PDB file of C-alpha atoms in Angstrom:
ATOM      1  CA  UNK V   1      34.552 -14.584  81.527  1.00 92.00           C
ATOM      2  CA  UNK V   2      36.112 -13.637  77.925  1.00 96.00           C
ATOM      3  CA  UNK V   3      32.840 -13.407  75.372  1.00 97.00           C
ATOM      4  CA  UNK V   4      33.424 -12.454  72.054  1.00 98.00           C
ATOM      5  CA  UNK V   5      30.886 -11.460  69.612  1.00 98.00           C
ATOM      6  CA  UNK V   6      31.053 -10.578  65.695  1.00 98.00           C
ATOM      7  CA  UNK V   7      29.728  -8.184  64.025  1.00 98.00           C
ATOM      8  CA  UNK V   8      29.093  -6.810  60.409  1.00 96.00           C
ATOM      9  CA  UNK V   9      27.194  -7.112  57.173  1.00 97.00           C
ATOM     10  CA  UNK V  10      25.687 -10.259  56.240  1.00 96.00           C
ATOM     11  CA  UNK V  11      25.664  -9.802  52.232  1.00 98.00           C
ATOM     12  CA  UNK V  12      28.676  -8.721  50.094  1.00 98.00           C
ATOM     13  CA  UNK V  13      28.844  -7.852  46.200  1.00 98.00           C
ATOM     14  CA  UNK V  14      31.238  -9.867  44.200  1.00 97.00           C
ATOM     15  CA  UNK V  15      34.402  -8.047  43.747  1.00 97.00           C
ATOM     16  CA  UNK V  16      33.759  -5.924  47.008  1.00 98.00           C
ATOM     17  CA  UNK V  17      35.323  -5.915  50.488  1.00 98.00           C
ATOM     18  CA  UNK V  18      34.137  -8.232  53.856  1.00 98.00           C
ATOM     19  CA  UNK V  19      34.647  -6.073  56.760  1.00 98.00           C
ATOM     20  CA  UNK V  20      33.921  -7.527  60.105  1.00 98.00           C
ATOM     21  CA  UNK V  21      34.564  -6.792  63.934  1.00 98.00           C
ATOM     22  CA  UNK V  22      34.668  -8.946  66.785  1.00 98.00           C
ATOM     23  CA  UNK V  23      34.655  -7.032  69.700  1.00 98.00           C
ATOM     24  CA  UNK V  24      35.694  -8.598  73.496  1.00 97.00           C
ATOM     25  CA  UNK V  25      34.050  -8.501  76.135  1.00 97.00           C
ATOM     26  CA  UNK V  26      35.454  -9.500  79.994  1.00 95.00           C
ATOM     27  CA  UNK V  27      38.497  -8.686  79.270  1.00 93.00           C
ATOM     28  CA  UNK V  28      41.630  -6.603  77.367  1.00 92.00           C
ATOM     29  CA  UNK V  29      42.345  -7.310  74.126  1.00 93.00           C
ATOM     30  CA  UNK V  30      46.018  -6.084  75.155  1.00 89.00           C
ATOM     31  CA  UNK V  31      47.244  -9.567  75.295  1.00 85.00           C
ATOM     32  CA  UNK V  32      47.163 -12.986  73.838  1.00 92.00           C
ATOM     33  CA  UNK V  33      46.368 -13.569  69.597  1.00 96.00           C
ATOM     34  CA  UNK V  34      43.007 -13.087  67.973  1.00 97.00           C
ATOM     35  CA  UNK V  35      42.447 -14.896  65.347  1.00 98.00           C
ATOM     36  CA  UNK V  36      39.305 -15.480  62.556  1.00 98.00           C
ATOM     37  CA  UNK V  37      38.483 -18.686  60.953  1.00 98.00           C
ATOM     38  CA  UNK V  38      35.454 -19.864  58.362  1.00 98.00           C
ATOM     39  CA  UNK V  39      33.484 -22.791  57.486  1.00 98.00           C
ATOM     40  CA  UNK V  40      31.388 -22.384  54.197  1.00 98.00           C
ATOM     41  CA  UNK V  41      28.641 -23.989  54.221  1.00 97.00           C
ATOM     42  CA  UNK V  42      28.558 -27.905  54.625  1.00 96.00           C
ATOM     43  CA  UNK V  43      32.171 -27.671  54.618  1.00 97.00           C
ATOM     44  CA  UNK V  44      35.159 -27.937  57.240  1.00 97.00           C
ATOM     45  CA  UNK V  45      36.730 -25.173  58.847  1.00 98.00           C
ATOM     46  CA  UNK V  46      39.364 -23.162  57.460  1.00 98.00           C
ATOM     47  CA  UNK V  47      42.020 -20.704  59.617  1.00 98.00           C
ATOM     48  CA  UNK V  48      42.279 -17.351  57.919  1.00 98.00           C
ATOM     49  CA  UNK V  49      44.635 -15.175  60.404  1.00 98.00           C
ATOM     50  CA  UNK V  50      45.509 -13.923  63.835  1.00 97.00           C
ATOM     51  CA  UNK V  51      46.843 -10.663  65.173  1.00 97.00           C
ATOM     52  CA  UNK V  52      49.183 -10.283  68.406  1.00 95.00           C
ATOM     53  CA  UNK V  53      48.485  -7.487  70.969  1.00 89.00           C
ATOM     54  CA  UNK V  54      51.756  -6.175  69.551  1.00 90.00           C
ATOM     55  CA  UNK V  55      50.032  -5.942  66.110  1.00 91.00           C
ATOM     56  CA  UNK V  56      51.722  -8.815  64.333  1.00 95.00           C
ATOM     57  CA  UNK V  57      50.082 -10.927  61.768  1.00 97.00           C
ATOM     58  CA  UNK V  58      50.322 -14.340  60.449  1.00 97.00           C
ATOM     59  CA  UNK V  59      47.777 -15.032  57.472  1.00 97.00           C
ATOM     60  CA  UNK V  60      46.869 -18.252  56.107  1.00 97.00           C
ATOM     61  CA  UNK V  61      48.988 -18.334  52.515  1.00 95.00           C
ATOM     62  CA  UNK V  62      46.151 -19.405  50.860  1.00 96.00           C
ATOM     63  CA  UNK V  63      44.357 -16.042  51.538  1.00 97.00           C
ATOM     64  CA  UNK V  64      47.193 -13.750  52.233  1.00 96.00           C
ATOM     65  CA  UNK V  65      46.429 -11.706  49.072  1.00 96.00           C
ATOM     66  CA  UNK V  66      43.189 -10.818  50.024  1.00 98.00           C
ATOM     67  CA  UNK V  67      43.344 -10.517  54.087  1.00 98.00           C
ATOM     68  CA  UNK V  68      44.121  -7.614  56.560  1.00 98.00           C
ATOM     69  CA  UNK V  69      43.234  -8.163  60.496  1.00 98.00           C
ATOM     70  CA  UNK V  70      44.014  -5.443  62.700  1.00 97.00           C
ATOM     71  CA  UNK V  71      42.615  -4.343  66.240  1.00 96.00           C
ATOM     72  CA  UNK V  72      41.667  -1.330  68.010  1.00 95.00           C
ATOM     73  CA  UNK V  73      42.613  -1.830  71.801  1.00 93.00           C
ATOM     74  CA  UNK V  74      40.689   1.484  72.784  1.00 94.00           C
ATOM     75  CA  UNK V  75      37.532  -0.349  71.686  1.00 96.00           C
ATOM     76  CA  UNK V  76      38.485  -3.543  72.643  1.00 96.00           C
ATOM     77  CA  UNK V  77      38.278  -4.652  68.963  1.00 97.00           C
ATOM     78  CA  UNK V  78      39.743  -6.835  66.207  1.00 97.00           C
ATOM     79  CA  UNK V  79      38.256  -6.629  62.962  1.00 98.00           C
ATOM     80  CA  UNK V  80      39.032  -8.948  59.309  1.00 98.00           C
ATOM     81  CA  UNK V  81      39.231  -7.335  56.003  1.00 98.00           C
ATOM     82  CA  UNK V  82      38.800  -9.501  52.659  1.00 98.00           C
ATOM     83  CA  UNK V  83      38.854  -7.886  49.500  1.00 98.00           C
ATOM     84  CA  UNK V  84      37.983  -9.462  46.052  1.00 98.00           C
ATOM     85  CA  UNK V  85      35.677 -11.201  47.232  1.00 98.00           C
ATOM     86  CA  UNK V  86      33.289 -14.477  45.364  1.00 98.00           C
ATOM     87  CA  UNK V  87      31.084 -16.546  46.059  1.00 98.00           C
ATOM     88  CA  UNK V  88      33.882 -18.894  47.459  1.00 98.00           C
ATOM     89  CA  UNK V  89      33.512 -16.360  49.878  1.00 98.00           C
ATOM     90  CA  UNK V  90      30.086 -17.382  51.570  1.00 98.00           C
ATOM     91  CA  UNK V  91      30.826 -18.552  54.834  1.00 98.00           C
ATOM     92  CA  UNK V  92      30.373 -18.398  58.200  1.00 98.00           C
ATOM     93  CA  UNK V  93      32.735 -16.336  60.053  1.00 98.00           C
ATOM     94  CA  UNK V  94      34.154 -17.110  63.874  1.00 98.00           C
ATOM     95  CA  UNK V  95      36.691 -15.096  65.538  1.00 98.00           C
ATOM     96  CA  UNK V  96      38.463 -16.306  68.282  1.00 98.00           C
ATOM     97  CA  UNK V  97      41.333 -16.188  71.033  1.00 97.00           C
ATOM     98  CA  UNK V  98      44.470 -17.503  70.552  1.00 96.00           C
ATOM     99  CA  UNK V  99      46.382 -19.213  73.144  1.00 95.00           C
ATOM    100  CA  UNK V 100      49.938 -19.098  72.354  1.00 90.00           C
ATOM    101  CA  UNK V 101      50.865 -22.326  74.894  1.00 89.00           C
ATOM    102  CA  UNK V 102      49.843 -24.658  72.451  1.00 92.00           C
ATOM    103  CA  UNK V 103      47.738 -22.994  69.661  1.00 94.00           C
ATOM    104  CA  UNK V 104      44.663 -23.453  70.478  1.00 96.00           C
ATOM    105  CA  UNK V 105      41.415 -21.698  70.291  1.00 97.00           C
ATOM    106  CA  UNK V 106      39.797 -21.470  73.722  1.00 97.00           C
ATOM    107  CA  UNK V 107      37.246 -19.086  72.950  1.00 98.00           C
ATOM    108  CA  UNK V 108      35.049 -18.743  70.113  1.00 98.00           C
ATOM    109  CA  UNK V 109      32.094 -16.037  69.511  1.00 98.00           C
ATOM    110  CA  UNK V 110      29.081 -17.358  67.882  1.00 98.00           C
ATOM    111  CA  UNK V 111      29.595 -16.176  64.254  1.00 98.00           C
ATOM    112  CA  UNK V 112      28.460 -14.639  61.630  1.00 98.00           C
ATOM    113  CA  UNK V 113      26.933 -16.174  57.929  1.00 98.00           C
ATOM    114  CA  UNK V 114      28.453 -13.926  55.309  1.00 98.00           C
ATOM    115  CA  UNK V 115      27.118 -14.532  52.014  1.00 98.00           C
ATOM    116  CA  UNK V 116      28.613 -13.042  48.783  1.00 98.00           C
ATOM    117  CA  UNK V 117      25.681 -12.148  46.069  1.00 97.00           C
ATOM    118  CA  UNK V 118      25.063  -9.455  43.602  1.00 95.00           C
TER     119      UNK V 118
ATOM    120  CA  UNK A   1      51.555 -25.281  54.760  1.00 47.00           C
ATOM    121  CA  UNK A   2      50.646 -29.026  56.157  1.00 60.00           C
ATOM    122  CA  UNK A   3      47.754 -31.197  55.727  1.00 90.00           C
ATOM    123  CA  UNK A   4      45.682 -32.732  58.569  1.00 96.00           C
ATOM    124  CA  UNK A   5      43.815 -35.874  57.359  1.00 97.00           C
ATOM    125  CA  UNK A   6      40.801 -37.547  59.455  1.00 98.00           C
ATOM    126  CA  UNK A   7      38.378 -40.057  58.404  1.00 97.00           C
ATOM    127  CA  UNK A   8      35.321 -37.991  57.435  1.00 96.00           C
ATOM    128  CA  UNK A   9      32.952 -40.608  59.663  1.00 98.00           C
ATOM    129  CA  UNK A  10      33.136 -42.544  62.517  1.00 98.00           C
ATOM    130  CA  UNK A  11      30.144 -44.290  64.568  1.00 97.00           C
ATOM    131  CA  UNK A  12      30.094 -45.734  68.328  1.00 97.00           C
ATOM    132  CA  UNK A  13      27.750 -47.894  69.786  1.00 98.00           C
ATOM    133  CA  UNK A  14      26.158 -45.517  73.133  1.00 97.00           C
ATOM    134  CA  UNK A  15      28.105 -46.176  76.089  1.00 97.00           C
ATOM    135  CA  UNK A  16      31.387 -47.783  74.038  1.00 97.00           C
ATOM    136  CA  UNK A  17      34.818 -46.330  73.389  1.00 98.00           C
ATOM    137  CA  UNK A  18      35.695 -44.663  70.032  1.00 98.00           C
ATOM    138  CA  UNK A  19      38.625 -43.630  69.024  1.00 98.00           C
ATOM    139  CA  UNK A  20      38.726 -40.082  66.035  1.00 98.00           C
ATOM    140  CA  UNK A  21      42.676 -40.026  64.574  1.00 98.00           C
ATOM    141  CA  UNK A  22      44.358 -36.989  63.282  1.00 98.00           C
ATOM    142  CA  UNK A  23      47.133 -37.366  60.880  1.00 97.00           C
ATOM    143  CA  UNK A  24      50.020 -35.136  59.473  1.00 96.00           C
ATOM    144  CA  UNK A  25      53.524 -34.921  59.252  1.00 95.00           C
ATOM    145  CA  UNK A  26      53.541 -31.483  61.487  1.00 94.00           C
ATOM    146  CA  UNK A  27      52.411 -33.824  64.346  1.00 95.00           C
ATOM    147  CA  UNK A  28      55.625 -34.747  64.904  1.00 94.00           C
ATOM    148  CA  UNK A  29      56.558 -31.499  65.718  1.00 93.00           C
ATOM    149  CA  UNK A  30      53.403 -29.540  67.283  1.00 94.00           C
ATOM    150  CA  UNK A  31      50.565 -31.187  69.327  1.00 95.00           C
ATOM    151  CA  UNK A  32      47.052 -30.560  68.387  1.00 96.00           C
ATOM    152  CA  UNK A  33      44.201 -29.309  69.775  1.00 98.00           C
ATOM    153  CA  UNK A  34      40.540 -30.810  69.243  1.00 98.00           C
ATOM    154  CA  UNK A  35      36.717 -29.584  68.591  1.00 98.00           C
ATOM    155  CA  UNK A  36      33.492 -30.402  69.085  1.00 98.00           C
ATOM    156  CA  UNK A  37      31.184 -28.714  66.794  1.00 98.00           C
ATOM    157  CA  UNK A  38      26.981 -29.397  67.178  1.00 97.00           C
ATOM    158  CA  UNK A  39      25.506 -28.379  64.251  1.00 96.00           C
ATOM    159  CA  UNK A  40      24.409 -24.752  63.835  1.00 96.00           C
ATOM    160  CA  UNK A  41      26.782 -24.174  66.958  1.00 97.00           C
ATOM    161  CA  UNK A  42      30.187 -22.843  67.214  1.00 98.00           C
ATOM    162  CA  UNK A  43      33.025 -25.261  67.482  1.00 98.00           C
ATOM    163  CA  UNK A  44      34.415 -25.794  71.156  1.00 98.00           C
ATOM    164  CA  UNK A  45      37.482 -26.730  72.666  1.00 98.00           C
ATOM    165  CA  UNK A  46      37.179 -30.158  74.416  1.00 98.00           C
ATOM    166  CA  UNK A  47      41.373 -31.123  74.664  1.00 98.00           C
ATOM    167  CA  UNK A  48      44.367 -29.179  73.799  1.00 97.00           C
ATOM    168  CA  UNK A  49      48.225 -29.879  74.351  1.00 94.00           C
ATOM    169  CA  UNK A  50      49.686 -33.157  75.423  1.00 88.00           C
ATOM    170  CA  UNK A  51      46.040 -34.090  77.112  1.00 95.00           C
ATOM    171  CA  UNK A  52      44.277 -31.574  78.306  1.00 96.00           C
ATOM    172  CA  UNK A  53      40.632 -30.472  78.985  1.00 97.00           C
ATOM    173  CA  UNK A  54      39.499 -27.338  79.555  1.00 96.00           C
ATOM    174  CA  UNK A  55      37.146 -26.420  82.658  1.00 95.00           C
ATOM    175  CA  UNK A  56      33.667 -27.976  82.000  1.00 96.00           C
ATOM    176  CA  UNK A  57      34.799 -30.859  79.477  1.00 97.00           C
ATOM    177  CA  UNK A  58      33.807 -34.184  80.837  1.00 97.00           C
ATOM    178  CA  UNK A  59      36.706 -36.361  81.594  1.00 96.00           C
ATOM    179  CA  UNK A  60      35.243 -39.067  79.191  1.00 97.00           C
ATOM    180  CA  UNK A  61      37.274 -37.036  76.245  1.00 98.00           C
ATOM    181  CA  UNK A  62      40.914 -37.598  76.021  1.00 97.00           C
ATOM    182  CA  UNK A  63      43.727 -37.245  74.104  1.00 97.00           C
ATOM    183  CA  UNK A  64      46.754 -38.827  73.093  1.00 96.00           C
ATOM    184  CA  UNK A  65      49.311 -39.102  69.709  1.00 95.00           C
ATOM    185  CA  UNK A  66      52.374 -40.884  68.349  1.00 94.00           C
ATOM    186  CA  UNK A  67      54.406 -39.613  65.596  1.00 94.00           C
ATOM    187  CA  UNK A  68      52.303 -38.608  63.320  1.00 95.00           C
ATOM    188  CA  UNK A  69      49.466 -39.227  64.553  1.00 97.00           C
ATOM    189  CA  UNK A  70      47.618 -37.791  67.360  1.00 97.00           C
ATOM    190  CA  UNK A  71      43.855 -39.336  68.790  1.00 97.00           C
ATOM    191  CA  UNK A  72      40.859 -38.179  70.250  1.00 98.00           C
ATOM    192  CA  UNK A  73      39.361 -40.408  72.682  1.00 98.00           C
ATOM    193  CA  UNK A  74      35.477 -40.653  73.985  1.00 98.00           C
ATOM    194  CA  UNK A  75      35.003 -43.722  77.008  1.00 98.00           C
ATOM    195  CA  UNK A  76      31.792 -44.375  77.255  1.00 97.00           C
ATOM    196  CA  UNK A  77      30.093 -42.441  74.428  1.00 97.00           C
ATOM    197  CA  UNK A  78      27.304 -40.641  75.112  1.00 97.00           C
ATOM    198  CA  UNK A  79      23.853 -39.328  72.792  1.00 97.00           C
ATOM    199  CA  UNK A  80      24.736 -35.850  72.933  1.00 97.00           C
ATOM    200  CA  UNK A  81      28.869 -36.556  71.552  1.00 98.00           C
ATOM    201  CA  UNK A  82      27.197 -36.875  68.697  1.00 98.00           C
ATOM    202  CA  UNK A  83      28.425 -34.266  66.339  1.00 98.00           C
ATOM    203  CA  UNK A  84      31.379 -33.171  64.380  1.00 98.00           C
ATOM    204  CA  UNK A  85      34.687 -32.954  65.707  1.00 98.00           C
ATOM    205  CA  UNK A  86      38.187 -31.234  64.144  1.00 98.00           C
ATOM    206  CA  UNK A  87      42.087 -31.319  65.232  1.00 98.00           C
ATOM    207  CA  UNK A  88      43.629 -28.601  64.243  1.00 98.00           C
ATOM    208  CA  UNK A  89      47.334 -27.800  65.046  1.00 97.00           C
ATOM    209  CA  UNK A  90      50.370 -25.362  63.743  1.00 96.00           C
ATOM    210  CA  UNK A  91      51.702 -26.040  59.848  1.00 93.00           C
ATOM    211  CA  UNK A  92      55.527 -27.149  59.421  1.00 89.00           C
ATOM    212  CA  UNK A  93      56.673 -23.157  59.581  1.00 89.00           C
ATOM    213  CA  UNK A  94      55.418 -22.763  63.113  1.00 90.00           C
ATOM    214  CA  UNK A  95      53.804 -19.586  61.904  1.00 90.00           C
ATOM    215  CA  UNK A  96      50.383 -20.969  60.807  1.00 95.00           C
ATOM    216  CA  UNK A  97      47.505 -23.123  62.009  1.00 96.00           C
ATOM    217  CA  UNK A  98      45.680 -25.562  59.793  1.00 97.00           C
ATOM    218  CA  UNK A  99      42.289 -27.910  60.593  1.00 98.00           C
ATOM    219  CA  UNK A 100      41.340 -31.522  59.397  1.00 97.00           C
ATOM    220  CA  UNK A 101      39.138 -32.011  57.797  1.00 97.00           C
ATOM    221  CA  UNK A 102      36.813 -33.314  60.275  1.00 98.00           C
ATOM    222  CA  UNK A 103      35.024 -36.390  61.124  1.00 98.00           C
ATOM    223  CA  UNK A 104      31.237 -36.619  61.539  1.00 98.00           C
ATOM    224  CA  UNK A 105      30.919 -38.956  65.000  1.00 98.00           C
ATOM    225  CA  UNK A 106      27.107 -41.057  64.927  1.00 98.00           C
ATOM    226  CA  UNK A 107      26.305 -42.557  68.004  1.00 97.00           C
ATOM    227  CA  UNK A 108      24.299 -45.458  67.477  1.00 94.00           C
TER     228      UNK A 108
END
């Protein structure tokens, strides 16, 4: 059973970089899309990106700017960079797998509240 | 990219039909997929594709659409469908996915 868990710091500056990591667990990364999505707080969600086992990337347009998601199959790992970041920022943060049949999201980790704060 | 609209509430009496709608022009084109989202919790799948549910979903939840606008059924509501659900589905390019809005379902 695919689990997926993220990781990373839970308070960013203004103006810095989010970094986080999902890593899998129960099985390879090798295949199928990754993707991350946020809801700030009180608020819908929003799709950020997703990555291909080949290393492709579609980003929302929105954010495009700002984003990079890449993996690491020897760790079994996807990870989101946002740079520039504000307050707008402050969200929680799911990752999740992709399912290319009919784009949906099958799989979800628990997430992780990000909050951006001097 | 395209917009998905959904009424931001909805209520059901327990034990009655209601019916959440998903609209956007990319409907025509892509189906959606739905999610159920308790608060505090992560979302979760509950129907995907033309009408399906994944392993584990009760069979109460169904799905259906028509040109632009695709549905999310519950027969029989129960206390604990109480929460908020989302359709989400791919943008006009193909490339990229977008989410409603979401609507807040009360069961009364």
């Amino acid at each position: 059973q695919v689990q997926l868990q993220e990781s990373g710091p839970g308070l960013v500056k203004p103006s810095e970089t989010l970094s986080l990591t999902c890593t899998v667990s129960g099985g390879s990364i090798s295949t199928y899309y990754w993707t991350w999505i946020r809801q700030p707080p009180g608020k819908g969600l929003e799709w950020i990106g997703y990555i291909y086992s080949s290393g492709s990337t579609k980003y929302n347009p929105s954010l495009k700017s700002r984003v990079t998601i890449s993996m690491d199959t020897s760790k079994n790992q996807f990870s989101l960079k946002l740079s520039s970041v504000t307050a707008a920022d402050t969200a929680v943060y799911y990752c999740a797998r992709l399912l290319a049949a009919y784009y949906h999201m099958d799989v979800w980790g628990k997430g992780t509240t990000v909050t951006v704060s001097s | 990219s395209s917009e998905l609209t959904q009424d931001p509430a909805v209520s059901v009496a327990l034990g009655q039909t209601v019916r959440i709608t998903c609209q956007g022009d990319n409907l025509r084109s892509y189906y959606a997929s739905w999610y159920q989202q308790e608060p505090g919790q992560a979302p979760v799948l509950v129907i995907y594709g033309e009408n399906r549910r994944p392993s584990g979903i009760p069979d109460r939840f169904s799905g259906s659409s028509s040109g632009t606008t695709t549905s999310l059924t519950i027969t029989g509501a129960q206390a604990e469908d109480e929460a908020d659900y989302y359709c989400s589905s791919r943008d006009s390019s193909g490339n990229h996915l977008v989410f409603g809005g979401g609507t807040k379902l009360t069961v009364l």
